Short mmCIF file of C-alpha atoms and ligand atoms in Angstrom, two decimals:
data_model
loop_
_atom_site.label_atom_id
_atom_site.label_comp_id
_atom_site.label_asym_id
_atom_site.label_seq_id
_atom_site.Cartn_x
_atom_site.Cartn_y
_atom_site.Cartn_z
CA MET A 27 21.87 7.30 18.30
CA LEU A 28 19.60 4.43 17.21
CA ARG A 29 19.80 3.72 13.53
CA PRO A 30 16.33 2.64 12.40
CA SER A 31 15.90 -0.14 9.86
CA LYS A 32 14.33 0.91 6.59
CA GLY A 33 10.60 1.44 6.80
CA ILE A 34 10.23 1.38 10.57
CA HIS A 35 8.73 4.80 11.04
CA LEU A 36 8.23 4.17 14.69
CA TYR A 37 11.92 4.52 15.35
CA ALA A 38 11.76 8.15 14.45
CA SER A 39 9.80 8.74 17.62
CA LEU A 40 12.31 6.74 19.63
CA GLU A 41 15.21 8.70 18.23
CA PHE A 42 13.66 12.00 19.14
CA ASN A 43 12.22 10.71 22.36
CA ILE A 44 8.71 11.84 21.59
CA ARG A 45 5.61 9.79 21.26
CA PRO A 46 2.02 10.59 20.45
CA VAL A 47 -0.39 10.48 23.34
CA ARG A 48 -4.05 11.21 23.73
CA GLY A 49 -4.90 14.73 24.72
CA PRO A 50 -8.24 16.09 25.82
CA HIS A 51 -8.95 17.96 22.57
CA ASP A 52 -6.89 16.55 19.77
CA ARG A 53 -5.76 13.08 20.61
CA TRP A 54 -4.01 12.49 17.28
CA THR A 55 -1.69 15.47 17.22
CA ARG A 56 -0.73 16.29 20.77
CA HIS A 57 2.72 15.14 21.79
CA ARG A 58 4.41 14.68 25.07
CA PHE A 59 8.19 14.85 25.45
CA ARG A 60 9.78 12.00 27.33
CA PRO A 61 12.86 12.54 29.46
CA VAL A 62 15.91 12.16 27.22
CA ASN A 63 17.37 9.46 29.44
CA ALA A 64 14.14 7.41 29.74
CA PRO A 65 14.87 3.67 29.32
CA VAL A 66 14.75 2.50 25.70
CA ASN A 67 12.02 -0.08 25.15
CA LEU A 68 13.86 -2.92 23.40
CA LEU A 69 10.56 -4.51 22.35
CA ASN A 70 9.86 -1.58 20.03
CA LEU A 71 12.97 -2.43 17.98
CA LEU A 72 13.61 -5.11 15.41
CA PRO A 73 15.74 -7.83 17.02
CA ALA A 74 18.74 -6.95 14.81
CA ASP A 75 18.51 -3.29 15.87
CA ALA A 76 18.11 -4.27 19.53
CA GLU A 77 21.15 -6.50 19.22
CA ARG A 78 23.23 -3.67 17.75
CA VAL A 79 22.16 -1.23 20.44
CA LEU A 80 22.88 -3.78 23.17
CA ARG A 81 26.26 -4.66 21.66
CA GLU A 82 27.29 -0.99 21.64
CA PHE A 83 26.06 -0.61 25.20
CA ALA A 84 27.96 -3.73 26.32
CA LEU A 85 31.21 -2.51 24.73
CA ALA A 86 30.80 0.91 26.35
CA GLN A 87 30.39 -0.86 29.68
CA GLY A 88 33.57 -2.91 29.20
CA GLU A 89 31.61 -6.10 28.45
CA PRO A 90 32.29 -8.37 25.44
CA ALA A 91 30.39 -7.70 22.19
CA TYR A 92 28.63 -11.09 22.30
CA ARG A 93 26.48 -9.83 25.20
CA GLY A 94 24.26 -8.24 22.53
CA SER A 95 23.22 -11.55 20.98
CA GLN A 96 23.10 -13.17 24.41
CA ILE A 97 20.51 -10.66 25.65
CA VAL A 98 18.48 -10.51 22.45
CA GLN A 99 17.67 -14.24 22.84
CA HIS A 100 15.74 -13.31 25.96
CA LEU A 101 13.57 -10.62 24.39
CA TRP A 102 11.31 -12.78 22.22
CA ARG A 103 12.56 -16.31 21.69
CA ASN A 104 13.09 -17.25 25.27
CA PRO A 105 11.64 -14.21 26.99
CA VAL A 106 12.33 -13.23 30.58
CA GLU A 107 10.32 -10.83 32.70
CA GLU A 108 13.31 -8.76 33.78
CA PHE A 109 17.01 -8.46 33.11
CA SER A 110 17.85 -9.86 36.55
CA GLN A 111 16.64 -13.25 35.29
CA ILE A 112 19.38 -13.49 32.64
CA THR A 113 21.69 -15.26 35.03
CA THR A 114 24.40 -15.81 32.42
CA LEU A 115 25.20 -12.07 32.71
CA PRO A 116 27.25 -10.53 35.55
CA ALA A 117 24.94 -9.11 38.23
CA SER A 118 26.28 -5.55 37.99
CA PHE A 119 25.77 -5.51 34.21
CA ARG A 120 22.17 -6.70 34.63
CA GLN A 121 21.61 -3.80 36.96
CA ARG A 122 23.01 -1.29 34.43
CA LEU A 123 20.91 -2.84 31.67
CA ALA A 124 17.76 -2.32 33.73
CA GLU A 125 18.64 1.35 34.20
CA ARG A 126 19.11 1.98 30.47
CA PHE A 127 16.59 -0.38 28.82
CA SER A 128 13.13 -1.80 29.36
CA MET A 129 11.15 -4.78 28.06
CA PRO A 130 7.67 -4.13 29.41
CA ARG A 131 4.97 -6.74 29.86
CA LEU A 132 1.30 -6.50 29.14
CA ASN A 133 -0.64 -6.86 32.33
CA VAL A 134 -2.96 -9.89 32.26
CA LEU A 135 -6.19 -8.66 33.85
CA ALA A 136 -8.18 -11.80 33.21
CA ARG A 137 -7.69 -15.20 31.66
CA GLN A 138 -10.64 -17.44 30.90
CA ARG A 139 -10.59 -21.00 29.65
CA SER A 140 -13.38 -22.50 27.62
CA ARG A 141 -14.43 -26.15 27.84
CA ASP A 142 -13.14 -26.59 24.28
CA GLY A 143 -9.65 -25.32 25.21
CA THR A 144 -10.04 -21.79 23.82
CA GLN A 145 -8.52 -19.18 26.11
CA LYS A 146 -9.32 -15.53 26.26
CA PHE A 147 -6.87 -12.98 27.67
CA LEU A 148 -7.77 -9.50 28.75
CA PHE A 149 -4.70 -7.24 28.91
CA SER A 150 -4.43 -3.79 30.41
CA LEU A 151 -1.96 -1.36 28.83
CA PRO A 152 0.23 1.14 30.71
CA ASP A 153 -2.29 3.97 30.16
CA GLY A 154 -5.20 1.85 31.35
CA GLN A 155 -6.61 0.88 27.97
CA GLY A 156 -7.80 -2.72 27.63
CA ILE A 157 -7.35 -5.14 24.74
CA GLU A 158 -8.19 -8.79 24.19
CA ALA A 159 -6.50 -11.75 22.58
CA VAL A 160 -7.89 -15.25 22.10
CA ALA A 161 -5.88 -18.46 21.76
CA ILE A 162 -7.66 -21.18 19.80
CA PRO A 163 -6.11 -24.65 19.88
CA GLU A 164 -6.80 -26.98 16.98
CA GLU A 165 -5.45 -30.39 16.14
CA ASN A 166 -1.97 -29.36 15.04
CA ARG A 167 -1.87 -25.61 15.56
CA THR A 168 -2.79 -22.89 18.02
CA THR A 169 -3.98 -19.63 16.52
CA LEU A 170 -3.74 -16.41 18.49
CA CYS A 171 -6.23 -13.73 17.51
CA ILE A 172 -4.65 -10.37 18.39
CA SER A 173 -5.63 -6.69 18.56
CA SER A 174 -3.98 -3.83 16.66
CA GLN A 175 -5.88 -0.90 18.21
CA ALA A 176 -7.83 -0.22 21.39
CA GLY A 177 -11.32 0.24 19.92
CA CYS A 178 -11.96 1.04 16.27
CA ALA A 179 -12.95 4.20 14.43
CA LEU A 180 -14.91 2.48 11.67
CA ARG A 181 -18.00 1.58 13.70
CA CYS A 182 -19.35 -1.23 11.51
CA ALA A 183 -22.97 -1.69 12.52
CA PHE A 184 -22.61 -5.31 13.66
CA CYS A 185 -19.29 -5.04 15.52
CA ALA A 186 -18.81 -4.75 19.28
CA THR A 187 -15.39 -3.10 18.92
CA GLY A 188 -16.90 -0.55 16.56
CA ARG A 189 -19.39 0.37 19.27
CA MET A 190 -16.46 1.23 21.60
CA GLY A 191 -15.20 3.90 19.21
CA PHE A 192 -11.50 4.56 18.67
CA GLN A 193 -9.29 4.78 21.76
CA ARG A 194 -5.75 4.62 20.41
CA ASN A 195 -3.26 2.78 18.21
CA LEU A 196 -1.15 0.07 19.81
CA ASP A 197 2.64 0.34 19.80
CA VAL A 198 4.79 -2.35 18.18
CA TRP A 199 5.58 -3.95 21.53
CA GLU A 200 1.89 -3.98 22.48
CA ILE A 201 0.98 -5.82 19.26
CA ALA A 202 3.81 -8.39 19.11
CA GLY A 203 3.77 -8.45 22.92
CA GLN A 204 0.42 -10.27 22.87
CA VAL A 205 2.23 -13.24 21.30
CA ARG A 206 5.22 -12.79 23.63
CA GLU A 207 2.92 -12.94 26.66
CA MET A 208 1.81 -16.44 25.62
CA ARG A 209 5.39 -17.57 26.30
CA LEU A 210 5.55 -15.84 29.70
CA VAL A 211 2.23 -16.68 31.34
CA ASP A 212 1.78 -19.67 33.65
CA SER A 213 1.00 -22.76 31.54
CA PRO A 214 2.42 -21.06 28.44
CA VAL A 215 0.60 -21.29 25.12
CA SER A 216 2.61 -22.39 22.12
CA VAL A 217 1.34 -20.13 19.33
CA THR A 218 1.79 -21.39 15.75
CA ASN A 219 -0.47 -18.91 13.88
CA VAL A 220 -1.50 -15.29 14.36
CA VAL A 221 -4.56 -13.49 12.98
CA PHE A 222 -5.23 -9.76 13.31
CA MET A 223 -8.93 -10.29 13.98
CA GLY A 224 -9.13 -8.92 17.48
CA MET A 225 -9.85 -5.29 18.25
CA GLY A 226 -9.12 -2.58 15.72
CA GLU A 227 -8.42 -1.98 12.06
CA PRO A 228 -4.79 -3.01 11.39
CA LEU A 229 -4.41 -0.87 8.29
CA LEU A 230 -5.21 2.26 10.28
CA ASN A 231 -2.14 1.49 12.40
CA LEU A 232 -0.01 0.31 9.51
CA PRO A 233 3.56 1.35 10.49
CA SER A 234 3.27 -0.37 13.86
CA VAL A 235 1.52 -3.40 12.36
CA ILE A 236 4.25 -3.79 9.71
CA ALA A 237 6.98 -3.49 12.34
CA ALA A 238 5.20 -5.98 14.63
CA ILE A 239 4.86 -8.49 11.77
CA ARG A 240 8.58 -8.09 11.02
CA VAL A 241 9.32 -8.92 14.66
CA MET A 242 7.05 -11.96 14.30
CA ASN A 243 8.74 -13.06 11.04
CA ASP A 244 12.26 -12.64 12.43
CA PRO A 245 14.05 -15.85 13.49
CA LEU A 246 15.48 -13.86 16.41
CA GLY A 247 11.98 -12.58 17.14
CA LEU A 248 8.88 -14.78 17.24
CA ASN A 249 9.99 -16.81 14.23
CA LEU A 250 6.59 -17.13 12.48
CA ALA A 251 6.54 -17.54 8.71
CA GLY A 252 4.39 -15.16 6.67
CA LYS A 253 1.85 -17.83 5.79
CA ARG A 254 1.15 -18.24 9.50
CA ILE A 255 0.18 -14.58 9.99
CA THR A 256 -3.01 -13.07 8.59
CA VAL A 257 -3.95 -9.40 8.59
CA SER A 258 -7.70 -8.86 8.40
CA THR A 259 -8.94 -5.56 6.99
CA SER A 260 -12.23 -3.95 6.11
CA SER A 261 -10.96 -1.42 3.55
CA PHE A 262 -8.15 0.91 2.36
CA PRO A 263 -6.89 -0.26 -1.07
CA ASP A 264 -3.77 1.97 -0.95
CA ARG A 265 -2.75 0.56 2.38
CA ILE A 266 -3.33 -2.99 1.17
CA ARG A 267 -0.79 -2.19 -1.57
CA GLU A 268 1.56 -0.62 0.95
CA LEU A 269 1.40 -3.76 3.08
CA ALA A 270 2.07 -5.87 -0.03
CA ASP A 271 5.14 -3.75 -0.86
CA SER A 272 6.46 -3.73 2.71
CA GLU A 273 8.99 -6.07 4.24
CA ALA A 274 6.29 -7.68 6.39
CA GLU A 275 5.39 -11.21 5.29
CA CYS A 276 1.78 -12.17 5.85
CA SER A 277 -1.52 -13.23 4.29
CA LEU A 278 -4.57 -11.00 3.95
CA ALA A 279 -8.24 -11.42 4.81
CA LEU A 280 -10.64 -8.89 3.32
CA SER A 281 -13.84 -8.42 5.33
CA LEU A 282 -16.39 -8.07 2.55
CA ASN A 283 -19.59 -8.88 4.50
CA ALA A 284 -21.89 -7.73 1.68
CA PRO A 285 -22.04 -8.69 -2.01
CA ASN A 286 -22.64 -5.13 -3.27
CA ASP A 287 -21.74 -1.57 -2.31
CA ALA A 288 -25.28 -0.56 -1.34
CA LEU A 289 -25.65 -3.24 1.34
CA ARG A 290 -22.05 -2.76 2.40
CA ARG A 291 -22.77 0.93 3.02
CA GLU A 292 -25.53 -0.07 5.44
CA LEU A 293 -23.44 -2.61 7.36
CA MET A 294 -20.03 -0.92 7.16
CA PRO A 295 -20.75 2.77 6.47
CA LYS A 296 -17.19 4.04 6.91
CA ALA A 297 -15.32 1.05 5.51
CA SER A 298 -17.46 1.18 2.35
CA HIS A 299 -16.04 4.55 1.34
CA PHE A 300 -13.96 2.58 -1.17
CA PRO A 301 -16.03 0.50 -3.60
CA ILE A 302 -15.75 -3.29 -3.60
CA ASP A 303 -14.11 -3.23 -7.06
CA GLU A 304 -11.22 -1.13 -5.78
CA LEU A 305 -10.75 -3.38 -2.77
CA LEU A 306 -10.65 -6.47 -4.97
CA ASP A 307 -8.12 -4.83 -7.30
CA ALA A 308 -5.89 -4.14 -4.30
CA ALA A 309 -6.39 -7.70 -3.03
CA ARG A 310 -5.25 -9.08 -6.41
CA TYR A 311 -2.22 -6.80 -6.20
CA PHE A 312 -1.51 -8.26 -2.76
CA VAL A 313 -1.54 -11.80 -4.14
CA GLY A 314 1.01 -10.67 -6.73
CA ASP A 315 2.63 -13.61 -8.42
CA GLY A 316 0.70 -16.01 -6.19
CA ARG A 317 3.18 -16.02 -3.35
CA ARG A 318 0.66 -14.59 -0.87
CA ARG A 319 -2.88 -15.58 0.02
CA VAL A 320 -6.07 -13.57 0.26
CA THR A 321 -9.38 -14.72 1.75
CA LEU A 322 -12.72 -12.96 1.47
CA GLU A 323 -14.51 -12.87 4.81
CA TYR A 324 -18.30 -12.74 4.92
CA VAL A 325 -20.12 -12.48 8.26
CA LEU A 326 -23.49 -14.23 7.98
CA ILE A 327 -26.15 -12.07 9.64
CA LYS A 328 -29.64 -13.45 9.82
CA GLY A 329 -32.06 -11.58 7.59
CA ARG A 330 -29.47 -8.97 6.56
CA ASN A 331 -27.06 -10.38 3.99
CA MET A 332 -28.22 -13.97 3.43
CA SER A 333 -31.03 -13.79 0.87
CA PRO A 334 -30.90 -16.01 -2.26
CA VAL A 335 -30.12 -12.87 -4.28
CA ASP A 336 -27.24 -12.02 -1.91
CA ALA A 337 -25.91 -15.56 -2.34
CA ASP A 338 -26.12 -15.34 -6.15
CA GLU A 339 -24.36 -11.97 -6.20
CA LEU A 340 -21.67 -13.17 -3.82
CA ALA A 341 -21.16 -16.38 -5.82
CA THR A 342 -20.71 -14.40 -9.05
CA LEU A 343 -18.33 -11.98 -7.39
CA ALA A 344 -16.28 -14.74 -5.73
CA HIS A 345 -16.21 -16.80 -8.93
CA ALA A 346 -14.28 -14.02 -10.66
CA GLN A 347 -11.57 -13.92 -7.94
CA PRO A 348 -8.64 -16.16 -7.18
CA PHE A 349 -9.58 -16.07 -3.48
CA LYS A 350 -11.26 -18.44 -1.05
CA LEU A 351 -14.46 -17.40 0.63
CA ASN A 352 -14.78 -17.71 4.39
CA LEU A 353 -18.26 -17.53 5.93
CA ILE A 354 -18.48 -16.46 9.59
CA PRO A 355 -21.82 -17.04 11.34
CA TYR A 356 -22.49 -13.82 13.23
CA ASN A 357 -21.85 -13.83 16.94
CA PRO A 358 -24.37 -11.45 18.50
CA GLY A 359 -22.44 -10.96 21.73
CA ARG A 360 -24.25 -8.56 24.05
CA HIS A 361 -26.57 -5.71 23.12
CA SER A 362 -26.51 -6.48 19.41
CA PRO A 363 -29.51 -5.68 17.22
CA TYR A 364 -28.48 -8.44 14.80
CA GLU A 365 -28.99 -12.20 14.99
CA ARG A 366 -26.97 -15.27 14.28
CA PRO A 367 -28.40 -17.51 11.53
CA ASN A 368 -29.31 -21.11 12.40
CA GLU A 369 -27.63 -24.13 10.82
CA ASP A 370 -30.38 -24.54 8.20
CA ASP A 371 -30.01 -20.91 7.10
CA ILE A 372 -26.26 -21.40 6.80
CA ASP A 373 -26.59 -24.66 4.82
CA ARG A 374 -29.10 -23.05 2.46
CA PHE A 375 -26.79 -20.10 1.85
CA VAL A 376 -23.78 -22.37 1.19
CA ALA A 377 -25.83 -24.60 -1.13
CA ARG A 378 -26.89 -21.55 -3.12
CA LEU A 379 -23.27 -20.35 -3.46
CA LEU A 380 -22.20 -23.66 -4.88
CA PRO A 381 -21.13 -24.64 -7.42
CA THR A 382 -20.51 -21.11 -8.78
CA ALA A 383 -18.27 -19.93 -5.93
CA PRO A 384 -14.77 -21.30 -5.57
CA ALA A 385 -13.71 -22.94 -2.28
CA VAL A 386 -16.00 -21.96 0.59
CA THR A 387 -15.35 -22.57 4.27
CA VAL A 388 -17.59 -21.94 7.26
CA ARG A 389 -15.93 -20.89 10.50
CA ARG A 390 -17.47 -22.44 13.57
CA SER A 391 -17.52 -20.73 16.93
CA ARG A 392 -15.21 -21.76 19.70
CA GLY A 393 -15.07 -20.76 23.33
CA VAL A 394 -18.76 -19.92 23.40
CA ASP A 395 -18.99 -20.57 27.14
CA ILE A 396 -16.35 -17.89 27.87
CA ASP A 397 -17.77 -15.41 25.39
CA ALA A 398 -14.51 -15.68 23.45
CA ALA A 399 -16.23 -14.34 20.36
CA CYS A 400 -17.82 -11.43 22.18
CA GLY A 401 -18.60 -9.48 19.07
CA GLN A 402 -15.09 -9.42 17.85
CA LEU A 403 -12.45 -11.79 19.06
CA TRP A 404 -12.56 -14.48 16.65
CA ASN A 405 -12.52 -18.11 17.13
CA GLU A 406 -11.56 -20.73 14.77
CA TYR A 407 -9.79 -19.33 11.80
CA LEU A 408 -10.53 -21.61 8.90
CA MET A 409 -8.68 -19.80 6.19
CA GLN A 410 -5.82 -22.20 6.49
CA LYS A 411 -8.10 -25.16 7.03
CA LYS A 412 -7.99 -27.66 4.24
CA LYS A 413 -11.48 -28.99 4.89
CA PRO A 414 -14.10 -27.07 2.85
CA ALA A 415 -17.74 -26.82 3.88
CA LYS A 416 -20.14 -29.61 3.01
CA GLY A 417 -20.20 -30.01 -0.77
CA ALA A 418 -17.78 -27.17 -1.41
CA ALA A 419 -15.50 -27.33 -4.40
N1 LIG B 25 -10.99 -4.47 11.48
C1 LIG B 25 -10.58 -5.64 10.83
C2 LIG B 25 -10.10 -6.74 11.79
C3 LIG B 25 -10.90 -6.93 13.03
S1 LIG B 25 -12.53 -7.54 12.75
C4 LIG B 25 -11.68 -6.18 9.93
O1 LIG B 25 -12.79 -5.64 9.98
O2 LIG B 25 -11.39 -7.08 9.15
C5 LIG B 25 -12.20 -9.22 12.29
C6 LIG B 25 -13.36 -9.92 11.63
O3 LIG B 25 -14.42 -10.13 12.57
C7 LIG B 25 -13.96 -9.17 10.46
O4 LIG B 25 -14.11 -10.06 9.36
C8 LIG B 25 -15.33 -8.75 10.97
O5 LIG B 25 -16.26 -8.63 9.91
C9 LIG B 25 -15.65 -9.89 11.93
N2 LIG B 25 -16.63 -9.59 12.96
C10 LIG B 25 -16.77 -8.46 13.65
N3 LIG B 25 -17.77 -8.60 14.55
C11 LIG B 25 -18.25 -9.85 14.42
C12 LIG B 25 -19.28 -10.59 15.07
N4 LIG B 25 -19.98 -10.07 16.04
N5 LIG B 25 -19.50 -11.85 14.67
C13 LIG B 25 -18.77 -12.38 13.67
N6 LIG B 25 -17.77 -11.74 13.04
C14 LIG B 25 -17.52 -10.48 13.41
FE1 LIG B 26 -13.51 -1.99 13.06
FE2 LIG B 26 -13.30 -4.41 11.88
FE3 LIG B 26 -15.12 -3.96 13.80
FE4 LIG B 26 -15.46 -2.82 11.42
S1 LIG B 26 -15.45 -5.06 11.84
S2 LIG B 26 -15.71 -1.82 13.43
S3 LIG B 26 -13.36 -2.39 10.87
S4 LIG B 26 -12.93 -3.92 14.04
#
């Protein structure tokens, strides 16, 4: 029997060979039983757990124990598409591995390259759902913006993913697998940073997100330090605390988008169930003793949240926090009732924030010619950028 690592709730479903699926009436509670001898998906396990399972399997097959660590190298670090490609293993053992285990790939439906080097990937999942990821190269890093859910239940008024509604949560392998795919595709992409700013609300899929981050942190996994991974959320103070207390190492971005609860209720009706004060308390808890970083995200929407009064309120609010403020000019995408502000509007808003607000950055769009920011999949992530906006502190 698989022995799950502490806190990886997902393993419970592996142990009992059941997994939630969407049903016609109640898509959150219906369950389907998988055949008991269905192949175990190694990408849904922490590398150490996968290694243990593989070692036990190897020994049972009369193979040496070191086969476990030999195979685990090819799950994430130096991934292969199928076991038959691990040519250091005896052919008959590779065959038996393939019967007992799986390491599924995401299917790349489309890959678009922008003139500025940004690449957008459209993946299809085994049940036909689609998700997107965007790779954004900068001078000395490449950030991959990944999805945590297909669709999103929160339906923020300005967000294209919100308009899709909720489809389903992604499994661990589907989340971390977006980074893995970058190592497997033709002309591989060398990802140095990950942001959860693609489709979905990560904190509404927290167990899988935590497990996926642990796979990313793990030297035997994707080997990305916590400061290189950022979870972006719109709400849920208790879950922010749960993430802080978990074994996942990451930074946090809080999508504020309005300087007061009344305006936030208009723009983010469901996410604003918790007042801004409670969210900021949780964000301070996340920072803890200063080991982790939090950024406040603020999408700039022309004529909606950019008045001088909005700027003053936001400046006062940000001034009281130990967090940086990240301004994101709205990307209207298609069929959006909202507009992107022009450069003058943005400069005026930034000038009004200063000098009261602490460090302010403005995120500029990338991959515009491939629609890489089509409502959701975000571009250049400036949280880690040193360079503040013109005149910023
Ligand atoms: N659900 C999470 C993460 C995904 S959204 C969250 O809301 O934080 C990631 C970021 O993209 C959020 O800051 C959100 O406010 C922003 N965003 C959504 N649609 C956008 C758009 N059309 N233009 C600019 N930013 C957008
Ligand atoms: Fe969901 Fe985030 Fe979009 Fe709001 S902004 S609908 S929380 S993905």
